[in-house]
Amino acid sequence: MNEKKKYTDQQLRLAQVAKALGHPARIAILDFLASLDHCYFGDIHDELPISKATVSQHLKELKDAGLIQGEIETPKVKYCLNRENWQQARSVFATFFREPSCKTGRCK
Amino acid sequence: MNEKKKYTDQQLRLAQVAKALGHPARIAILDFLASLDHCYFGDIHDELPISKATVSQHLKELKDAGLIQGEIETPKVKYCLNRENWQQARSVFATFFREPSCKTGRCK
DNA sequence: TTTATTGTTCGTATATTTGCGAACAATAAA
DNA sequence: TTTATTGTTCGCAAATATACGAACAATAAA
């Protein structure tokens, strides 16, 4: 048994999402995906100054964090935001930055 | 000269802050600091399941990201949020999660 | 069948992150 | 002076992250 507290689920999820956002390439990908309904791998690659292998890797991380989803449309791969988890992330951050008194009390 | 775009300052700053938030210990530290006006190193260490050397390291990262500030009050060290940068971070995230149409247009 | 297109995966190199104990610094107390 | 308190810094080990070229898979086109 540990003597000190571990982290809450909220803290773990927030850290997980923040980590996924912790690279400019991934931010650029999300900015891009948020600006349209969907697009293909090549479109994303064209937006970024890195190799396709690296883009693919960043996309995988975003997918693992639940922020985006990909779907094969042979011969292309279609990507889009996972809008549901995107809103969840938004709310997790909003809560984090909210005044502490609002988290516990009667703050709308 | 690079052929493809680099990242915008906004994207770089957001990634930098997100990276600083990308570990549960640092989230826990910020949650704690946000809940009070200030506190001392020992108080933070008591909240976390990690060694003081590691706590000190996490604090340094948060300080480097501009999210907190420390001040020596011999023999203790007082820590608190950097409220100004905290609000800036809040707004950078809020913008990021905002609908794209709101970023360019006439959205309040 | 051969060739082209579109991405993913593999293998590898390098850099960064995380974590800890030990040593250290600065001051105060005994 | 010696001892205790409070944190930081150093040195190191192990784990992750970042990046890329090459190889590969799946399909479509020639």
PDB file of C-alpha atoms (C1' of nucleotides) in Angstrom:
ATOM      1  CA  MET A   1       0.000   0.000   0.000  1.00  0.00           C
ATOM      2  CA  ASN A   2       1.166   3.469  -0.798  1.00  0.00           C
ATOM      3  CA  GLU A   3       1.301   5.980   1.960  1.00  0.00           C
ATOM      4  CA  LYS A   4       0.494   8.990  -0.171  1.00  0.00           C
ATOM      5  CA  LYS A   5      -2.413   9.718  -2.438  1.00  0.00           C
ATOM      6  CA  LYS A   6      -2.264   8.751  -6.048  1.00  0.00           C
ATOM      7  CA  TYR A   7      -3.886  10.881  -8.681  1.00  0.00           C
ATOM      8  CA  THR A   8      -7.580  11.239  -9.380  1.00  0.00           C
ATOM      9  CA  ASP A   9      -9.146   9.958 -12.578  1.00  0.00           C
ATOM     10  CA  GLN A  10      -9.746  13.555 -13.619  1.00  0.00           C
ATOM     11  CA  GLN A  11      -6.105  14.399 -13.125  1.00  0.00           C
ATOM     12  CA  LEU A  12      -5.002  11.338 -15.050  1.00  0.00           C
ATOM     13  CA  ARG A  13      -7.319  12.043 -17.966  1.00  0.00           C
ATOM     14  CA  LEU A  14      -6.367  15.695 -18.103  1.00  0.00           C
ATOM     15  CA  ALA A  15      -2.679  14.803 -18.086  1.00  0.00           C
ATOM     16  CA  GLN A  16      -3.257  12.238 -20.805  1.00  0.00           C
ATOM     17  CA  VAL A  17      -5.017  14.689 -23.079  1.00  0.00           C
ATOM     18  CA  ALA A  18      -2.521  17.451 -22.303  1.00  0.00           C
ATOM     19  CA  LYS A  19       0.289  15.106 -23.203  1.00  0.00           C
ATOM     20  CA  ALA A  20      -1.369  14.391 -26.530  1.00  0.00           C
ATOM     21  CA  LEU A  21      -1.558  18.147 -27.101  1.00  0.00           C
ATOM     22  CA  GLY A  22       2.068  18.592 -26.096  1.00  0.00           C
ATOM     23  CA  HIS A  23       3.605  18.803 -29.548  1.00  0.00           C
ATOM     24  CA  PRO A  24       3.124  21.556 -32.124  1.00  0.00           C
ATOM     25  CA  ALA A  25       2.591  19.085 -34.943  1.00  0.00           C
ATOM     26  CA  ARG A  26      -0.316  17.526 -33.088  1.00  0.00           C
ATOM     27  CA  ILE A  27      -1.787  20.936 -32.327  1.00  0.00           C
ATOM     28  CA  ALA A  28      -1.516  21.831 -36.006  1.00  0.00           C
ATOM     29  CA  ILE A  29      -3.251  18.590 -36.948  1.00  0.00           C
ATOM     30  CA  LEU A  30      -6.097  19.275 -34.537  1.00  0.00           C
ATOM     31  CA  ASP A  31      -6.431  22.897 -35.658  1.00  0.00           C
ATOM     32  CA  PHE A  32      -6.688  21.623 -39.190  1.00  0.00           C
ATOM     33  CA  LEU A  33      -9.175  18.863 -38.448  1.00  0.00           C
ATOM     34  CA  ALA A  34     -11.298  21.208 -36.377  1.00  0.00           C
ATOM     35  CA  SER A  35     -11.582  23.551 -39.336  1.00  0.00           C
ATOM     36  CA  LEU A  36     -13.260  21.019 -41.592  1.00  0.00           C
ATOM     37  CA  ASP A  37     -15.533  18.047 -41.452  1.00  0.00           C
ATOM     38  CA  HIS A  38     -12.918  15.550 -42.501  1.00  0.00           C
ATOM     39  CA  CYS A  39      -9.867  15.137 -44.700  1.00  0.00           C
ATOM     40  CA  TYR A  40      -7.309  12.625 -45.854  1.00  0.00           C
ATOM     41  CA  PHE A  41      -3.855  11.716 -44.661  1.00  0.00           C
ATOM     42  CA  GLY A  42      -2.212  13.453 -47.592  1.00  0.00           C
ATOM     43  CA  ASP A  43      -3.961  16.716 -46.801  1.00  0.00           C
ATOM     44  CA  ILE A  44      -2.581  16.604 -43.288  1.00  0.00           C
ATOM     45  CA  HIS A  45       0.872  15.675 -44.462  1.00  0.00           C
ATOM     46  CA  ASP A  46       0.817  18.622 -46.855  1.00  0.00           C
ATOM     47  CA  GLU A  47       0.170  20.939 -43.917  1.00  0.00           C
ATOM     48  CA  LEU A  48       3.171  19.801 -41.942  1.00  0.00           C
ATOM     49  CA  PRO A  49       6.954  20.101 -42.299  1.00  0.00           C
ATOM     50  CA  ILE A  50       7.618  16.468 -41.366  1.00  0.00           C
ATOM     51  CA  SER A  51       7.827  13.097 -43.063  1.00  0.00           C
ATOM     52  CA  LYS A  52       4.801  10.933 -43.603  1.00  0.00           C
ATOM     53  CA  ALA A  53       6.128   8.322 -41.206  1.00  0.00           C
ATOM     54  CA  THR A  54       6.209  10.939 -38.475  1.00  0.00           C
ATOM     55  CA  VAL A  55       2.791  12.319 -39.368  1.00  0.00           C
ATOM     56  CA  SER A  56       1.382   8.810 -39.180  1.00  0.00           C
ATOM     57  CA  GLN A  57       2.921   8.405 -35.751  1.00  0.00           C
ATOM     58  CA  HIS A  58       1.429  11.648 -34.447  1.00  0.00           C
ATOM     59  CA  LEU A  59      -1.966  10.652 -35.838  1.00  0.00           C
ATOM     60  CA  LYS A  60      -1.716   7.374 -33.988  1.00  0.00           C
ATOM     61  CA  GLU A  61      -1.079   9.191 -30.722  1.00  0.00           C
ATOM     62  CA  LEU A  62      -4.068  11.452 -31.231  1.00  0.00           C
ATOM     63  CA  LYS A  63      -6.190   8.436 -32.039  1.00  0.00           C
ATOM     64  CA  ASP A  64      -4.954   6.606 -28.938  1.00  0.00           C
ATOM     65  CA  ALA A  65      -5.901   9.632 -26.857  1.00  0.00           C
ATOM     66  CA  GLY A  66      -9.342   9.439 -28.408  1.00  0.00           C
ATOM     67  CA  LEU A  67      -9.215  12.887 -29.973  1.00  0.00           C
ATOM     68  CA  ILE A  68      -9.480  11.821 -33.596  1.00  0.00           C
ATOM     69  CA  GLN A  69     -10.606   8.866 -35.621  1.00  0.00           C
ATOM     70  CA  GLY A  70      -9.446   7.395 -38.900  1.00  0.00           C
ATOM     71  CA  GLU A  71     -11.235   5.327 -41.471  1.00  0.00           C
ATOM     72  CA  ILE A  72      -9.908   3.580 -44.531  1.00  0.00           C
ATOM     73  CA  GLU A  73     -11.358   4.719 -47.842  1.00  0.00           C
ATOM     74  CA  THR A  74      -9.110   2.851 -50.152  1.00  0.00           C
ATOM     75  CA  PRO A  75      -6.688   3.939 -51.293  1.00  0.00           C
ATOM     76  CA  LYS A  76      -6.882   6.851 -48.874  1.00  0.00           C
ATOM     77  CA  VAL A  77      -7.396   7.161 -45.152  1.00  0.00           C
ATOM     78  CA  LYS A  78      -9.972   9.606 -43.950  1.00  0.00           C
ATOM     79  CA  TYR A  79      -9.426  11.404 -40.665  1.00  0.00           C
ATOM     80  CA  CYS A  80     -11.713  13.548 -38.558  1.00  0.00           C
ATOM     81  CA  LEU A  81     -12.089  14.795 -35.015  1.00  0.00           C
ATOM     82  CA  ASN A  82     -13.813  12.578 -32.516  1.00  0.00           C
ATOM     83  CA  ARG A  83     -16.318  15.300 -31.689  1.00  0.00           C
ATOM     84  CA  GLU A  84     -17.629  13.594 -28.602  1.00  0.00           C
ATOM     85  CA  ASN A  85     -14.249  13.210 -26.949  1.00  0.00           C
ATOM     86  CA  TRP A  86     -13.271  16.617 -28.217  1.00  0.00           C
ATOM     87  CA  GLN A  87     -16.095  18.165 -26.230  1.00  0.00           C
ATOM     88  CA  GLN A  88     -15.167  16.066 -23.254  1.00  0.00           C
ATOM     89  CA  ALA A  89     -11.595  17.322 -23.447  1.00  0.00           C
ATOM     90  CA  ARG A  90     -12.845  20.867 -23.750  1.00  0.00           C
ATOM     91  CA  SER A  91     -14.866  20.453 -20.604  1.00  0.00           C
ATOM     92  CA  VAL A  92     -12.050  18.786 -18.678  1.00  0.00           C
ATOM     93  CA  PHE A  93      -9.817  21.759 -19.441  1.00  0.00           C
ATOM     94  CA  ALA A  94     -12.563  24.257 -18.708  1.00  0.00           C
ATOM     95  CA  THR A  95     -13.077  22.701 -15.294  1.00  0.00           C
ATOM     96  CA  PHE A  96      -9.375  22.659 -14.636  1.00  0.00           C
ATOM     97  CA  PHE A  97      -9.041  26.365 -15.305  1.00  0.00           C
ATOM     98  CA  ARG A  98     -12.213  27.268 -13.435  1.00  0.00           C
ATOM     99  CA  GLU A  99     -11.980  29.004 -10.080  1.00  0.00           C
ATOM    100  CA  PRO A 100     -11.677  26.384  -7.326  1.00  0.00           C
ATOM    101  CA  SER A 101     -14.721  27.793  -5.539  1.00  0.00           C
ATOM    102  CA  CYS A 102     -16.754  26.953  -8.624  1.00  0.00           C
ATOM    103  CA  LYS A 103     -15.675  23.334  -8.632  1.00  0.00           C
ATOM    104  CA  THR A 104     -17.141  22.492  -5.265  1.00  0.00           C
ATOM    105  CA  GLY A 105     -19.885  25.018  -4.813  1.00  0.00           C
ATOM    106  CA  ARG A 106     -22.939  26.465  -6.416  1.00  0.00           C
ATOM    107  CA  CYS A 107     -21.218  28.097  -9.317  1.00  0.00           C
ATOM    108  CA  LYS A 108     -23.048  27.656 -12.586  1.00  0.00           C
TER     109      LYS A 108
ATOM    110  CA  MET B   1      14.388  27.690 -46.595  1.00  0.00           C
ATOM    111  CA  ASN B   2      11.753  25.171 -45.678  1.00  0.00           C
ATOM    112  CA  GLU B   3       9.177  24.269 -48.245  1.00  0.00           C
ATOM    113  CA  LYS B   4       6.377  23.669 -45.781  1.00  0.00           C
ATOM    114  CA  LYS B   5       4.899  25.864 -43.116  1.00  0.00           C
ATOM    115  CA  LYS B   6       6.270  25.809 -39.655  1.00  0.00           C
ATOM    116  CA  TYR B   7       4.018  26.263 -36.688  1.00  0.00           C
ATOM    117  CA  THR B   8       2.381  29.463 -35.541  1.00  0.00           C
ATOM    118  CA  ASP B   9       3.335  31.150 -32.290  1.00  0.00           C
ATOM    119  CA  GLN B  10      -0.063  30.219 -30.890  1.00  0.00           C
ATOM    120  CA  GLN B  11       0.484  26.593 -31.748  1.00  0.00           C
ATOM    121  CA  LEU B  12       3.933  26.630 -30.215  1.00  0.00           C
ATOM    122  CA  ARG B  13       2.749  28.250 -27.005  1.00  0.00           C
ATOM    123  CA  LEU B  14      -0.224  25.951 -26.688  1.00  0.00           C
ATOM    124  CA  ALA B  15       1.982  22.909 -27.191  1.00  0.00           C
ATOM    125  CA  GLN B  16       4.435  24.244 -24.635  1.00  0.00           C
ATOM    126  CA  VAL B  17       1.776  24.731 -21.990  1.00  0.00           C
ATOM    127  CA  ALA B  18       0.091  21.434 -22.827  1.00  0.00           C
ATOM    128  CA  LYS B  19       3.415  19.696 -22.437  1.00  0.00           C
ATOM    129  CA  ALA B  20       3.821  21.241 -19.009  1.00  0.00           C
ATOM    130  CA  LEU B  21       0.361  19.915 -18.124  1.00  0.00           C
ATOM    131  CA  GLY B  22       1.194  16.497 -19.504  1.00  0.00           C
ATOM    132  CA  HIS B  23       1.968  14.745 -16.249  1.00  0.00           C
ATOM    133  CA  PRO B  24      -0.458  13.905 -13.429  1.00  0.00           C
ATOM    134  CA  ALA B  25       1.942  15.144 -10.761  1.00  0.00           C
ATOM    135  CA  ARG B  26       2.058  18.556 -12.388  1.00  0.00           C
ATOM    136  CA  ILE B  27      -1.710  18.636 -12.716  1.00  0.00           C
ATOM    137  CA  ALA B  28      -1.998  17.760  -9.034  1.00  0.00           C
ATOM    138  CA  ILE B  29       0.430  20.536  -8.145  1.00  0.00           C
ATOM    139  CA  LEU B  30      -1.556  23.069 -10.153  1.00  0.00           C
ATOM    140  CA  ASP B  31      -4.875  21.885  -8.721  1.00  0.00           C
ATOM    141  CA  PHE B  32      -3.385  22.343  -5.291  1.00  0.00           C
ATOM    142  CA  LEU B  33      -1.874  25.761  -5.955  1.00  0.00           C
ATOM    143  CA  ALA B  34      -5.083  26.964  -7.580  1.00  0.00           C
ATOM    144  CA  SER B  35      -6.990  26.087  -4.427  1.00  0.00           C
ATOM    145  CA  LEU B  36      -5.035  28.430  -2.201  1.00  0.00           C
ATOM    146  CA  ASP B  37      -3.187  31.693  -2.301  1.00  0.00           C
ATOM    147  CA  HIS B  38       0.226  30.178  -1.759  1.00  0.00           C
ATOM    148  CA  CYS B  39       2.004  27.362   0.029  1.00  0.00           C
ATOM    149  CA  TYR B  40       5.433  25.910   0.677  1.00  0.00           C
ATOM    150  CA  PHE B  41       7.418  23.181  -0.972  1.00  0.00           C
ATOM    151  CA  GLY B  42       6.791  20.777   1.879  1.00  0.00           C
ATOM    152  CA  ASP B  43       3.039  21.167   1.552  1.00  0.00           C
ATOM    153  CA  ILE B  44       3.250  20.220  -2.103  1.00  0.00           C
ATOM    154  CA  HIS B  45       5.554  17.319  -1.419  1.00  0.00           C
ATOM    155  CA  ASP B  46       3.102  16.031   1.192  1.00  0.00           C
ATOM    156  CA  GLU B  47       0.390  15.950  -1.458  1.00  0.00           C
ATOM    157  CA  LEU B  48       2.330  13.786  -3.847  1.00  0.00           C
ATOM    158  CA  PRO B  49       3.531  10.181  -3.931  1.00  0.00           C
ATOM    159  CA  ILE B  50       6.989  11.053  -5.203  1.00  0.00           C
ATOM    160  CA  SER B  51      10.367  12.051  -3.791  1.00  0.00           C
ATOM    161  CA  LYS B  52      11.286  15.628  -3.078  1.00  0.00           C
ATOM    162  CA  ALA B  53      13.906  15.584  -5.807  1.00  0.00           C
ATOM    163  CA  THR B  54      11.226  14.701  -8.307  1.00  0.00           C
ATOM    164  CA  VAL B  55       8.768  17.228  -6.922  1.00  0.00           C
ATOM    165  CA  SER B  56      11.426  19.896  -7.230  1.00  0.00           C
ATOM    166  CA  GLN B  57      11.972  18.908 -10.832  1.00  0.00           C
ATOM    167  CA  HIS B  58       8.277  19.130 -11.682  1.00  0.00           C
ATOM    168  CA  LEU B  59       8.084  22.522 -10.003  1.00  0.00           C
ATOM    169  CA  LYS B  60      10.970  23.704 -12.112  1.00  0.00           C
ATOM    170  CA  GLU B  61       9.167  22.665 -15.274  1.00  0.00           C
ATOM    171  CA  LEU B  62       6.018  24.492 -14.259  1.00  0.00           C
ATOM    172  CA  LYS B  63       8.089  27.533 -13.437  1.00  0.00           C
ATOM    173  CA  ASP B  64       9.870  27.363 -16.787  1.00  0.00           C
ATOM    174  CA  ALA B  65       6.500  27.222 -18.514  1.00  0.00           C
ATOM    175  CA  GLY B  66       5.550  30.340 -16.591  1.00  0.00           C
ATOM    176  CA  LEU B  67       2.614  28.756 -14.798  1.00  0.00           C
ATOM    177  CA  ILE B  68       3.906  29.147 -11.262  1.00  0.00           C
ATOM    178  CA  GLN B  69       6.425  31.174  -9.343  1.00  0.00           C
ATOM    179  CA  GLY B  70       8.599  30.428  -6.366  1.00  0.00           C
ATOM    180  CA  GLU B  71      10.138  32.685  -3.782  1.00  0.00           C
ATOM    181  CA  ILE B  72      12.596  31.909  -1.047  1.00  0.00           C
ATOM    182  CA  GLU B  73      11.388  32.545   2.486  1.00  0.00           C
ATOM    183  CA  THR B  74      14.246  31.038   4.359  1.00  0.00           C
ATOM    184  CA  PRO B  75      14.297  28.288   5.288  1.00  0.00           C
ATOM    185  CA  LYS B  76      11.256  27.544   3.167  1.00  0.00           C
ATOM    186  CA  VAL B  77      10.337  28.171  -0.428  1.00  0.00           C
ATOM    187  CA  LYS B  78       6.952  29.668  -1.132  1.00  0.00           C
ATOM    188  CA  TYR B  79       5.129  28.705  -4.310  1.00  0.00           C
ATOM    189  CA  CYS B  80       2.061  30.138  -5.967  1.00  0.00           C
ATOM    190  CA  LEU B  81       0.358  30.284  -9.325  1.00  0.00           C
ATOM    191  CA  ASN B  82       1.449  32.919 -11.777  1.00  0.00           C
ATOM    192  CA  ARG B  83      -2.093  34.207 -12.093  1.00  0.00           C
ATOM    193  CA  GLU B  84      -1.375  36.317 -15.129  1.00  0.00           C
ATOM    194  CA  ASN B  85       0.067  33.490 -17.185  1.00  0.00           C
ATOM    195  CA  TRP B  86      -2.540  31.166 -15.773  1.00  0.00           C
ATOM    196  CA  GLN B  87      -5.270  33.305 -17.310  1.00  0.00           C
ATOM    197  CA  GLN B  88      -3.323  33.504 -20.528  1.00  0.00           C
ATOM    198  CA  ALA B  89      -3.096  29.725 -20.646  1.00  0.00           C
ATOM    199  CA  ARG B  90      -6.790  29.465 -19.923  1.00  0.00           C
ATOM    200  CA  SER B  91      -7.546  31.712 -22.836  1.00  0.00           C
ATOM    201  CA  VAL B  92      -5.168  29.931 -25.194  1.00  0.00           C
ATOM    202  CA  PHE B  93      -6.945  26.666 -24.479  1.00  0.00           C
ATOM    203  CA  ALA B  94     -10.369  28.260 -24.687  1.00  0.00           C
ATOM    204  CA  THR B  95      -9.540  29.606 -28.124  1.00  0.00           C
ATOM    205  CA  PHE B  96      -8.171  26.275 -29.221  1.00  0.00           C
ATOM    206  CA  PHE B  97     -11.376  24.464 -28.305  1.00  0.00           C
ATOM    207  CA  ARG B  98     -13.619  27.151 -29.713  1.00  0.00           C
ATOM    208  CA  GLU B  99     -15.507  26.542 -32.936  1.00  0.00           C
ATOM    209  CA  PRO B 100     -13.318  27.477 -35.915  1.00  0.00           C
ATOM    210  CA  SER B 101     -15.978  29.866 -37.216  1.00  0.00           C
ATOM    211  CA  CYS B 102     -15.614  31.813 -33.996  1.00  0.00           C
ATOM    212  CA  LYS B 103     -11.888  32.218 -34.407  1.00  0.00           C
ATOM    213  CA  THR B 104     -12.039  34.128 -37.655  1.00  0.00           C
ATOM    214  CA  GLY B 105     -15.446  35.703 -37.662  1.00  0.00           C
ATOM    215  CA  ARG B 106     -17.791  37.822 -35.627  1.00  0.00           C
ATOM    216  CA  CYS B 107     -18.319  35.389 -32.811  1.00  0.00           C
ATOM    217  CA  LYS B 108     -18.308  37.029 -29.406  1.00  0.00           C
TER     218      LYS B 108
ATOM    219  C1'  DT C   1       1.515  -8.409 -64.843  1.00  0.00           C
ATOM    220  C1'  DT C   2       3.737  -4.283 -64.013  1.00  0.00           C
ATOM    221  C1'  DT C   3       3.413   0.246 -62.183  1.00  0.00           C
ATOM    222  C1'  DA C   4       1.605   4.008 -59.457  1.00  0.00           C
ATOM    223  C1'  DT C   5      -0.781   5.798 -55.381  1.00  0.00           C
ATOM    224  C1'  DT C   6      -1.628   6.097 -50.524  1.00  0.00           C
ATOM    225  C1'  DG C   7      -0.343   5.285 -45.887  1.00  0.00           C
ATOM    226  C1'  DT C   8       1.350   2.178 -42.202  1.00  0.00           C
ATOM    227  C1'  DT C   9       4.866  -0.321 -39.933  1.00  0.00           C
ATOM    228  C1'  DC C  10       9.677  -1.603 -38.948  1.00  0.00           C
ATOM    229  C1'  DG C  11      14.178  -0.690 -37.551  1.00  0.00           C
ATOM    230  C1'  DT C  12      17.153   2.480 -35.795  1.00  0.00           C
ATOM    231  C1'  DA C  13      19.335   6.646 -33.891  1.00  0.00           C
ATOM    232  C1'  DT C  14      19.090  10.400 -30.861  1.00  0.00           C
ATOM    233  C1'  DA C  15      17.017  13.282 -27.427  1.00  0.00           C
ATOM    234  C1'  DT C  16      14.049  14.068 -23.673  1.00  0.00           C
ATOM    235  C1'  DT C  17      11.574  12.699 -19.555  1.00  0.00           C
ATOM    236  C1'  DT C  18      10.979  10.641 -15.244  1.00  0.00           C
ATOM    237  C1'  DG C  19      12.576   9.194 -10.904  1.00  0.00           C
ATOM    238  C1'  DC C  20      15.590   8.581  -7.061  1.00  0.00           C
ATOM    239  C1'  DG C  21      19.412   8.732  -3.576  1.00  0.00           C
ATOM    240  C1'  DA C  22      23.189  11.316  -2.196  1.00  0.00           C
ATOM    241  C1'  DA C  23      25.465  15.464  -1.733  1.00  0.00           C
ATOM    242  C1'  DC C  24      25.083  20.120  -1.001  1.00  0.00           C
ATOM    243  C1'  DA C  25      23.642  25.096   0.517  1.00  0.00           C
ATOM    244  C1'  DA C  26      21.591  28.258   3.639  1.00  0.00           C
ATOM    245  C1'  DT C  27      19.864  29.290   7.765  1.00  0.00           C
ATOM    246  C1'  DA C  28      18.332  28.581  12.569  1.00  0.00           C
ATOM    247  C1'  DA C  29      18.614  26.253  16.944  1.00  0.00           C
ATOM    248  C1'  DA C  30      21.054  23.853  20.610  1.00  0.00           C
TER     249       DA C  30
ATOM    250  C1'  DT D   1      30.421  24.411  16.819  1.00  0.00           C
ATOM    251  C1'  DT D   2      27.330  20.855  16.016  1.00  0.00           C
ATOM    252  C1'  DT D   3      22.800  19.556  14.646  1.00  0.00           C
ATOM    253  C1'  DA D   4      18.348  20.000  12.437  1.00  0.00           C
ATOM    254  C1'  DT D   5      15.319  21.849   8.820  1.00  0.00           C
ATOM    255  C1'  DT D   6      14.147  22.886   4.131  1.00  0.00           C
ATOM    256  C1'  DG D   7      14.822  22.357  -0.718  1.00  0.00           C
ATOM    257  C1'  DT D   8      17.855  22.259  -4.795  1.00  0.00           C
ATOM    258  C1'  DT D   9      21.201  20.151  -7.665  1.00  0.00           C
ATOM    259  C1'  DC D  10      24.067  16.290  -9.324  1.00  0.00           C
ATOM    260  C1'  DG D  11      24.727  11.910 -11.296  1.00  0.00           C
ATOM    261  C1'  DC D  12      22.834   8.106 -12.987  1.00  0.00           C
ATOM    262  C1'  DA D  13      19.470   4.550 -14.874  1.00  0.00           C
ATOM    263  C1'  DA D  14      15.461   3.359 -17.286  1.00  0.00           C
ATOM    264  C1'  DA D  15      11.662   4.515 -20.008  1.00  0.00           C
ATOM    265  C1'  DT D  16       9.476   7.453 -23.685  1.00  0.00           C
ATOM    266  C1'  DA D  17       9.311  10.445 -27.406  1.00  0.00           C
ATOM    267  C1'  DT D  18      10.724  12.155 -31.857  1.00  0.00           C
ATOM    268  C1'  DA D  19      12.145  11.596 -36.492  1.00  0.00           C
ATOM    269  C1'  DC D  20      13.290   9.400 -40.718  1.00  0.00           C
ATOM    270  C1'  DG D  21      14.202   6.107 -44.629  1.00  0.00           C
ATOM    271  C1'  DA D  22      13.119   1.754 -46.247  1.00  0.00           C
ATOM    272  C1'  DA D  23      10.102  -1.921 -46.652  1.00  0.00           C
ATOM    273  C1'  DC D  24       5.592  -3.295 -46.998  1.00  0.00           C
ATOM    274  C1'  DA D  25       0.315  -3.778 -47.935  1.00  0.00           C
ATOM    275  C1'  DA D  26      -3.731  -2.863 -50.517  1.00  0.00           C
ATOM    276  C1'  DT D  27      -5.822  -1.341 -54.272  1.00  0.00           C
ATOM    277  C1'  DA D  28      -6.344   0.749 -58.900  1.00  0.00           C
ATOM    278  C1'  DA D  29      -4.569   1.753 -63.446  1.00  0.00           C
ATOM    279  C1'  DA D  30      -1.877   0.722 -67.558  1.00  0.00           C
TER     280       DA D  30
END
